[in-house]
GROMACS .gro file of C-alpha atoms in nm:
model
  333
    1UNK     CA    1   8.346   5.344   3.908
    2UNK     CA    2   8.585   5.623   3.994
    3UNK     CA    3   8.878   5.378   3.992
    4UNK     CA    4   8.779   5.248   3.648
    5UNK     CA    5   8.766   5.605   3.515
    6UNK     CA    6   9.112   5.678   3.659
    7UNK     CA    7   9.259   5.365   3.502
    8UNK     CA    8   9.104   5.452   3.164
    9UNK     CA    9   9.243   5.808   3.186
   10UNK     CA   10   9.593   5.677   3.262
   11UNK     CA   11   9.575   5.429   2.973
   12UNK     CA   12   9.456   5.706   2.738
   13UNK     CA   13   9.749   5.931   2.836
   14UNK     CA   14   9.998   5.647   2.793
   15UNK     CA   15   9.880   5.534   2.454
   16UNK     CA   16   9.773   5.876   2.321
   17UNK     CA   17  10.066   6.114   2.368
   18UNK     CA   18  10.015   6.489   2.316
   19UNK     CA   19   9.968   6.595   1.958
   20UNK     CA   20  10.294   6.681   1.780
   21UNK     CA   21  10.368   7.051   1.772
   22UNK     CA   22  10.338   7.209   1.430
   23UNK     CA   23  10.530   7.506   1.294
   24UNK     CA   24  10.337   7.819   1.199
   25UNK     CA   25  10.503   8.109   1.017
   26UNK     CA   26  10.353   8.454   0.957
   27UNK     CA   27  10.548   8.712   0.757
   28UNK     CA   28  10.474   9.062   0.643
   29UNK     CA   29  10.587   9.421   0.610
   30UNK     CA   30  10.544   9.681   0.884
   31UNK     CA   31  10.726   9.977   1.039
   32UNK     CA   32  10.931  10.020   0.723
   33UNK     CA   33  11.076   9.670   0.745
   34UNK     CA   34  10.988   9.300   0.734
   35UNK     CA   35  10.870   9.078   1.015
   36UNK     CA   36  10.874   8.701   1.070
   37UNK     CA   37  10.674   8.536   1.347
   38UNK     CA   38  10.735   8.164   1.403
   39UNK     CA   39  10.551   7.965   1.667
   40UNK     CA   40  10.490   7.600   1.748
   41UNK     CA   41  10.152   7.469   1.865
   42UNK     CA   42   9.902   7.195   1.787
   43UNK     CA   43   9.683   7.434   1.591
   44UNK     CA   44   9.684   7.785   1.443
   45UNK     CA   45   9.621   8.037   1.721
   46UNK     CA   46   9.737   8.365   1.566
   47UNK     CA   47   9.639   8.534   1.241
   48UNK     CA   48   9.819   8.791   1.028
   49UNK     CA   49   9.530   9.035   1.074
   50UNK     CA   50   9.578   9.020   1.451
   51UNK     CA   51   9.946   9.104   1.414
   52UNK     CA   52   9.872   9.382   1.167
   53UNK     CA   53   9.630   9.528   1.422
   54UNK     CA   54   9.910   9.537   1.681
   55UNK     CA   55  10.145   9.709   1.436
   56UNK     CA   56   9.877   9.965   1.348
   57UNK     CA   57   9.815  10.043   1.714
   58UNK     CA   58  10.185  10.101   1.779
   59UNK     CA   59  10.226  10.311   1.464
   60UNK     CA   60   9.937  10.535   1.571
   61UNK     CA   61  10.132  10.605   1.886
   62UNK     CA   62  10.502  10.595   1.801
   63UNK     CA   63  10.559  10.626   1.425
   64UNK     CA   64  10.732  10.941   1.308
   65UNK     CA   65  10.613  10.853   0.956
   66UNK     CA   66  10.243  10.880   1.046
   67UNK     CA   67  10.142  11.251   1.059
   68UNK     CA   68   9.853  11.170   1.294
   69UNK     CA   69  10.061  10.972   1.547
   70UNK     CA   70  10.084  11.071   1.912
   71UNK     CA   71  10.460  11.121   1.893
   72UNK     CA   72  10.422  11.368   1.604
   73UNK     CA   73  10.147  11.551   1.787
   74UNK     CA   74  10.370  11.569   2.094
   75UNK     CA   75  10.663  11.697   1.888
   76UNK     CA   76  10.444  11.971   1.740
   77UNK     CA   77  10.291  12.070   2.075
   78UNK     CA   78  10.402  12.360   2.292
   79UNK     CA   79  10.407  12.188   2.630
   80UNK     CA   80  10.308  11.823   2.573
   81UNK     CA   81   9.990  11.618   2.569
   82UNK     CA   82   9.810  11.317   2.718
   83UNK     CA   83   9.956  10.995   2.573
   84UNK     CA   84   9.853  10.629   2.552
   85UNK     CA   85  10.011  10.330   2.727
   86UNK     CA   86  10.241  10.250   2.431
   87UNK     CA   87  10.408  10.589   2.447
   88UNK     CA   88  10.410  10.596   2.825
   89UNK     CA   89  10.592  10.262   2.852
   90UNK     CA   90  10.846  10.354   2.584
   91UNK     CA   91  10.919  10.698   2.731
   92UNK     CA   92  10.956  10.556   3.082
   93UNK     CA   93  11.203  10.294   2.957
   94UNK     CA   94  11.389  10.560   2.760
   95UNK     CA   95  11.421  10.784   3.064
   96UNK     CA   96  11.545  10.488   3.269
   97UNK     CA   97  11.807  10.413   3.001
   98UNK     CA   98  11.903  10.782   2.984
   99UNK     CA   99  11.983  10.774   3.356
  100UNK     CA  100  12.164  10.440   3.340
  101UNK     CA  101  12.387  10.557   3.052
  102UNK     CA  102  12.447  10.908   3.188
  103UNK     CA  103  12.279  11.066   2.888
  104UNK     CA  104  12.434  10.860   2.608
  105UNK     CA  105  12.087  10.732   2.515
  106UNK     CA  106  11.837  11.017   2.489
  107UNK     CA  107  11.490  10.986   2.337
  108UNK     CA  108  11.474  11.367   2.296
  109UNK     CA  109  11.747  11.351   2.032
  110UNK     CA  110  11.511  11.408   1.737
  111UNK     CA  111  11.615  11.771   1.665
  112UNK     CA  112  11.966  11.637   1.606
  113UNK     CA  113  11.836  11.333   1.415
  114UNK     CA  114  11.662  11.570   1.173
  115UNK     CA  115  11.961  11.803   1.144
  116UNK     CA  116  12.194  11.515   1.054
  117UNK     CA  117  11.955  11.387   0.787
  118UNK     CA  118  11.817  11.077   0.958
  119UNK     CA  119  11.467  11.206   1.026
  120UNK     CA  120  11.157  11.161   0.813
  121UNK     CA  121  11.294  11.408   0.556
  122UNK     CA  122  11.626  11.276   0.425
  123UNK     CA  123  11.909  11.519   0.361
  124UNK     CA  124  12.278  11.464   0.295
  125UNK     CA  125  12.428  11.786   0.421
  126UNK     CA  126  12.579  11.820   0.765
  127UNK     CA  127  12.483  12.090   1.018
  128UNK     CA  128  12.738  12.348   1.134
  129UNK     CA  129  12.890  12.329   1.480
  130UNK     CA  130  12.691  12.635   1.586
  131UNK     CA  131  12.369  12.471   1.464
  132UNK     CA  132  12.446  12.157   1.662
  133UNK     CA  133  12.516  12.365   1.971
  134UNK     CA  134  12.183  12.547   1.944
  135UNK     CA  135  11.989  12.223   1.893
  136UNK     CA  136  12.154  12.060   2.192
  137UNK     CA  137  11.962  12.303   2.412
  138UNK     CA  138  11.649  12.108   2.311
  139UNK     CA  139  11.801  11.763   2.375
  140UNK     CA  140  11.780  11.647   2.735
  141UNK     CA  141  11.547  11.389   2.886
  142UNK     CA  142  11.539  11.596   3.203
  143UNK     CA  143  11.317  11.833   3.005
  144UNK     CA  144  11.043  11.566   3.022
  145UNK     CA  145  10.809  11.504   3.314
  146UNK     CA  146  10.476  11.341   3.389
  147UNK     CA  147  10.151  11.493   3.511
  148UNK     CA  148   9.929  11.187   3.532
  149UNK     CA  149   9.912  11.055   3.176
  150UNK     CA  150  10.024  11.385   3.028
  151UNK     CA  151  10.382  11.393   2.905
  152UNK     CA  152  10.505  11.744   2.971
  153UNK     CA  153  10.798  11.916   2.801
  154UNK     CA  154  10.968  12.218   2.949
  155UNK     CA  155  11.061  12.365   2.611
  156UNK     CA  156  10.850  12.374   2.292
  157UNK     CA  157  11.153  12.261   2.088
  158UNK     CA  158  11.178  11.923   2.268
  159UNK     CA  159  11.103  11.640   2.023
  160UNK     CA  160  11.104  11.264   2.071
  161UNK     CA  161  11.277  11.009   1.850
  162UNK     CA  162  11.145  10.667   1.958
  163UNK     CA  163  11.314  10.481   1.671
  164UNK     CA  164  11.599  10.363   1.894
  165UNK     CA  165  11.361  10.172   2.121
  166UNK     CA  166  11.015  10.137   1.962
  167UNK     CA  167  11.095   9.832   1.750
  168UNK     CA  168  11.214   9.642   2.055
  169UNK     CA  169  10.892   9.739   2.230
  170UNK     CA  170  10.695   9.610   1.931
  171UNK     CA  171  10.872   9.274   1.949
  172UNK     CA  172  10.787   9.246   2.319
  173UNK     CA  173  10.424   9.334   2.259
  174UNK     CA  174  10.390   9.061   1.997
  175UNK     CA  175  10.570   8.810   2.220
  176UNK     CA  176  10.333   8.895   2.506
  177UNK     CA  177  10.038   8.848   2.269
  178UNK     CA  178  10.162   8.501   2.174
  179UNK     CA  179  10.205   8.406   2.538
  180UNK     CA  180   9.852   8.518   2.621
  181UNK     CA  181   9.740   8.275   2.351
  182UNK     CA  182   9.915   7.996   2.540
  183UNK     CA  183  10.207   7.972   2.297
  184UNK     CA  184  10.522   7.858   2.477
  185UNK     CA  185  10.761   7.815   2.183
  186UNK     CA  186  10.815   8.104   1.946
  187UNK     CA  187  11.054   8.339   1.767
  188UNK     CA  188  10.946   8.697   1.698
  189UNK     CA  189  11.159   8.902   1.457
  190UNK     CA  190  11.088   9.256   1.344
  191UNK     CA  191  11.356   9.432   1.141
  192UNK     CA  192  11.628   9.208   1.284
  193UNK     CA  193  11.521   9.261   1.647
  194UNK     CA  194  11.441   8.922   1.801
  195UNK     CA  195  11.277   8.766   2.103
  196UNK     CA  196  11.254   8.392   2.158
  197UNK     CA  197  11.112   8.143   2.402
  198UNK     CA  198  11.120   7.765   2.417
  199UNK     CA  199  11.243   7.540   2.139
  200UNK     CA  200  11.191   7.474   1.771
  201UNK     CA  201  11.020   7.159   1.649
  202UNK     CA  202  11.033   6.884   1.535
  203UNK     CA  203  11.406   6.908   1.622
  204UNK     CA  204  11.324   6.988   1.987
  205UNK     CA  205  11.630   7.215   1.991
  206UNK     CA  206  11.692   7.566   2.126
  207UNK     CA  207  11.646   7.860   1.887
  208UNK     CA  208  11.962   7.961   1.699
  209UNK     CA  209  12.046   8.316   1.588
  210UNK     CA  210  12.333   8.424   1.365
  211UNK     CA  211  12.558   8.726   1.419
  212UNK     CA  212  12.661   8.902   1.100
  213UNK     CA  213  13.019   9.010   1.034
  214UNK     CA  214  13.043   9.309   0.799
  215UNK     CA  215  13.279   9.284   0.502
  216UNK     CA  216  13.622   9.444   0.527
  217UNK     CA  217  13.576   9.697   0.249
  218UNK     CA  218  13.239   9.859   0.190
  219UNK     CA  219  13.041   9.668   0.458
  220UNK     CA  220  12.787   9.571   0.194
  221UNK     CA  221  12.903   9.211   0.181
  222UNK     CA  222  12.867   9.020   0.505
  223UNK     CA  223  12.911   8.670   0.638
  224UNK     CA  224  12.776   8.482   0.936
  225UNK     CA  225  13.039   8.495   1.208
  226UNK     CA  226  12.884   8.339   1.517
  227UNK     CA  227  12.570   8.147   1.608
  228UNK     CA  228  12.414   8.194   1.948
  229UNK     CA  229  12.148   7.985   2.115
  230UNK     CA  230  11.905   8.099   2.384
  231UNK     CA  231  11.590   7.945   2.528
  232UNK     CA  232  11.435   8.271   2.649
  233UNK     CA  233  11.516   8.636   2.594
  234UNK     CA  234  11.587   8.898   2.330
  235UNK     CA  235  11.866   8.966   2.081
  236UNK     CA  236  11.907   9.300   1.904
  237UNK     CA  237  12.185   9.451   1.694
  238UNK     CA  238  12.292   9.807   1.617
  239UNK     CA  239  12.551   9.886   1.355
  240UNK     CA  240  12.712  10.186   1.189
  241UNK     CA  241  12.753  10.009   0.853
  242UNK     CA  242  12.387   9.994   0.747
  243UNK     CA  243  12.252  10.348   0.782
  244UNK     CA  244  12.489  10.623   0.675
  245UNK     CA  245  12.564  10.870   0.400
  246UNK     CA  246  12.882  11.031   0.273
  247UNK     CA  247  12.960  11.400   0.301
  248UNK     CA  248  13.291  11.550   0.195
  249UNK     CA  249  13.446  11.206   0.181
  250UNK     CA  250  13.333  11.105   0.530
  251UNK     CA  251  13.074  10.849   0.633
  252UNK     CA  252  12.808  11.006   0.853
  253UNK     CA  253  12.654  10.736   1.073
  254UNK     CA  254  12.301  10.742   1.219
  255UNK     CA  255  12.452  10.656   1.559
  256UNK     CA  256  12.446  10.997   1.727
  257UNK     CA  257  12.601  11.080   2.063
  258UNK     CA  258  12.345  11.292   2.246
  259UNK     CA  259  12.616  11.431   2.473
  260UNK     CA  260  12.814  11.588   2.187
  261UNK     CA  261  12.541  11.629   1.926
  262UNK     CA  262  12.761  11.464   1.662
  263UNK     CA  263  12.772  11.116   1.508
  264UNK     CA  264  12.967  10.874   1.722
  265UNK     CA  265  13.328  10.843   1.612
  266UNK     CA  266  13.488  10.528   1.749
  267UNK     CA  267  13.610  10.183   1.649
  268UNK     CA  268  13.278  10.003   1.689
  269UNK     CA  269  13.108   9.862   1.380
  270UNK     CA  270  12.824   9.674   1.545
  271UNK     CA  271  12.694   9.564   1.883
  272UNK     CA  272  12.468   9.265   1.949
  273UNK     CA  273  12.290   9.267   2.284
  274UNK     CA  274  12.120   8.987   2.475
  275UNK     CA  275  11.871   9.089   2.743
  276UNK     CA  276  11.555   8.959   2.909
  277UNK     CA  277  11.331   9.161   2.676
  278UNK     CA  278  11.367   9.338   2.343
  279UNK     CA  279  11.293   9.691   2.465
  280UNK     CA  280  11.593   9.667   2.699
  281UNK     CA  281  11.825   9.519   2.438
  282UNK     CA  282  11.712   9.769   2.174
  283UNK     CA  283  11.769  10.070   2.399
  284UNK     CA  284  12.117   9.964   2.504
  285UNK     CA  285  12.256   9.853   2.167
  286UNK     CA  286  12.256  10.211   2.036
  287UNK     CA  287  12.398  10.348   2.360
  288UNK     CA  288  12.682  10.096   2.358
  289UNK     CA  289  12.765  10.186   1.998
  290UNK     CA  290  12.805  10.551   2.099
  291UNK     CA  291  13.022  10.469   2.402
  292UNK     CA  292  13.306  10.304   2.215
  293UNK     CA  293  13.453   9.960   2.282
  294UNK     CA  294  13.629   9.997   2.618
  295UNK     CA  295  13.356  10.198   2.791
  296UNK     CA  296  13.082   9.983   2.645
  297UNK     CA  297  13.247   9.659   2.753
  298UNK     CA  298  13.298   9.792   3.104
  299UNK     CA  299  12.937   9.912   3.118
  300UNK     CA  300  12.797   9.571   3.015
  301UNK     CA  301  13.018   9.381   3.257
  302UNK     CA  302  12.879   9.596   3.538
  303UNK     CA  303  12.513   9.552   3.445
  304UNK     CA  304  12.340   9.232   3.551
  305UNK     CA  305  12.129   9.059   3.287
  306UNK     CA  306  12.293   9.243   2.996
  307UNK     CA  307  12.534   9.067   2.760
  308UNK     CA  308  12.693   9.199   2.443
  309UNK     CA  309  12.912   9.108   2.149
  310UNK     CA  310  13.121   9.377   1.978
  311UNK     CA  311  13.261   9.395   1.626
  312UNK     CA  312  13.520   9.668   1.582
  313UNK     CA  313  13.791   9.797   1.354
  314UNK     CA  314  14.145   9.759   1.485
  315UNK     CA  315  14.406  10.031   1.442
  316UNK     CA  316  14.566   9.834   1.157
  317UNK     CA  317  14.232   9.835   0.973
  318UNK     CA  318  14.143   9.473   1.032
  319UNK     CA  319  13.812   9.373   1.187
  320UNK     CA  320  13.808   9.213   1.530
  321UNK     CA  321  13.548   9.103   1.778
  322UNK     CA  322  13.507   9.049   2.150
  323UNK     CA  323  13.227   9.004   2.399
  324UNK     CA  324  13.132   9.034   2.763
  325UNK     CA  325  13.224   8.732   2.975
  326UNK     CA  326  12.870   8.597   3.008
  327UNK     CA  327  12.799   8.630   2.636
  328UNK     CA  328  13.023   8.335   2.552
  329UNK     CA  329  12.793   8.085   2.720
  330UNK     CA  330  12.535   8.154   2.447
  331UNK     CA  331  12.776   8.076   2.160
  332UNK     CA  332  12.737   7.753   1.967
  333UNK     CA  333  13.059   7.559   1.957
   0.00000   0.00000   0.00000
């Protein structure tokens, strides 16, 4: 009887292959941007309301635009407060990145972010050098410490700006949610920050992601320059051509160098980073932008698991591009 059952089971598997994977797409608006979640399964396993619940949970912790959020309450506090796991994970990753980049990436940069007009309240006037110098006394991740789940700040003026890392964390959280649902093939995109796993169907091909090349003049027109393909990991991009304003004939970029207190001034236009997860890629893309081409390229080449593509302006005004050695294996020929 057992043998008959085994034979029947084998015949069933042979003549009834697994159901064909179907494509499911969920789109929406969150965190001041759009999101697109694509996954491939036999049946619908994720709803938009579930994703919106994840976004709401993260916003309650990390959004500077929600007055009630934990990060705003921390920024307004005198010496810190007890935080949730979202904020704890993001701050810990930020401190790790601060140490790895020797202070180029600094989550305590918010006093400078506000002063340069890239905070919640938008302004288009630049701070004086003396103002920048005084604010820099409040910008240093070494002013943060932990006492259990309480994030402590050594100065009342210390304020966090999680925007350089929180979106990558969001992407990872959604990807983890999909995986807990048993989904093995997906693409998660929030505001251009991406994490993928598996393949797309019915093509049964790896996921493909385009890298944008800014136009030569005003950067408003762009074309697709390269296409990369990865089967697992994250891709994020930071650029100086999207968020800026003009003051006295100069473009003031949102890419700030925490070491100087001023917007980064170098040849880089954009950096695309590939890493194992989106929080890592998101943290390093801004830091690499602030470093400048040569230092950034050297940094990436010396860091295992990190790959990057750089678009920059040459001295003659033309736009060029280069990448770390390992990055080229992801390029579609």
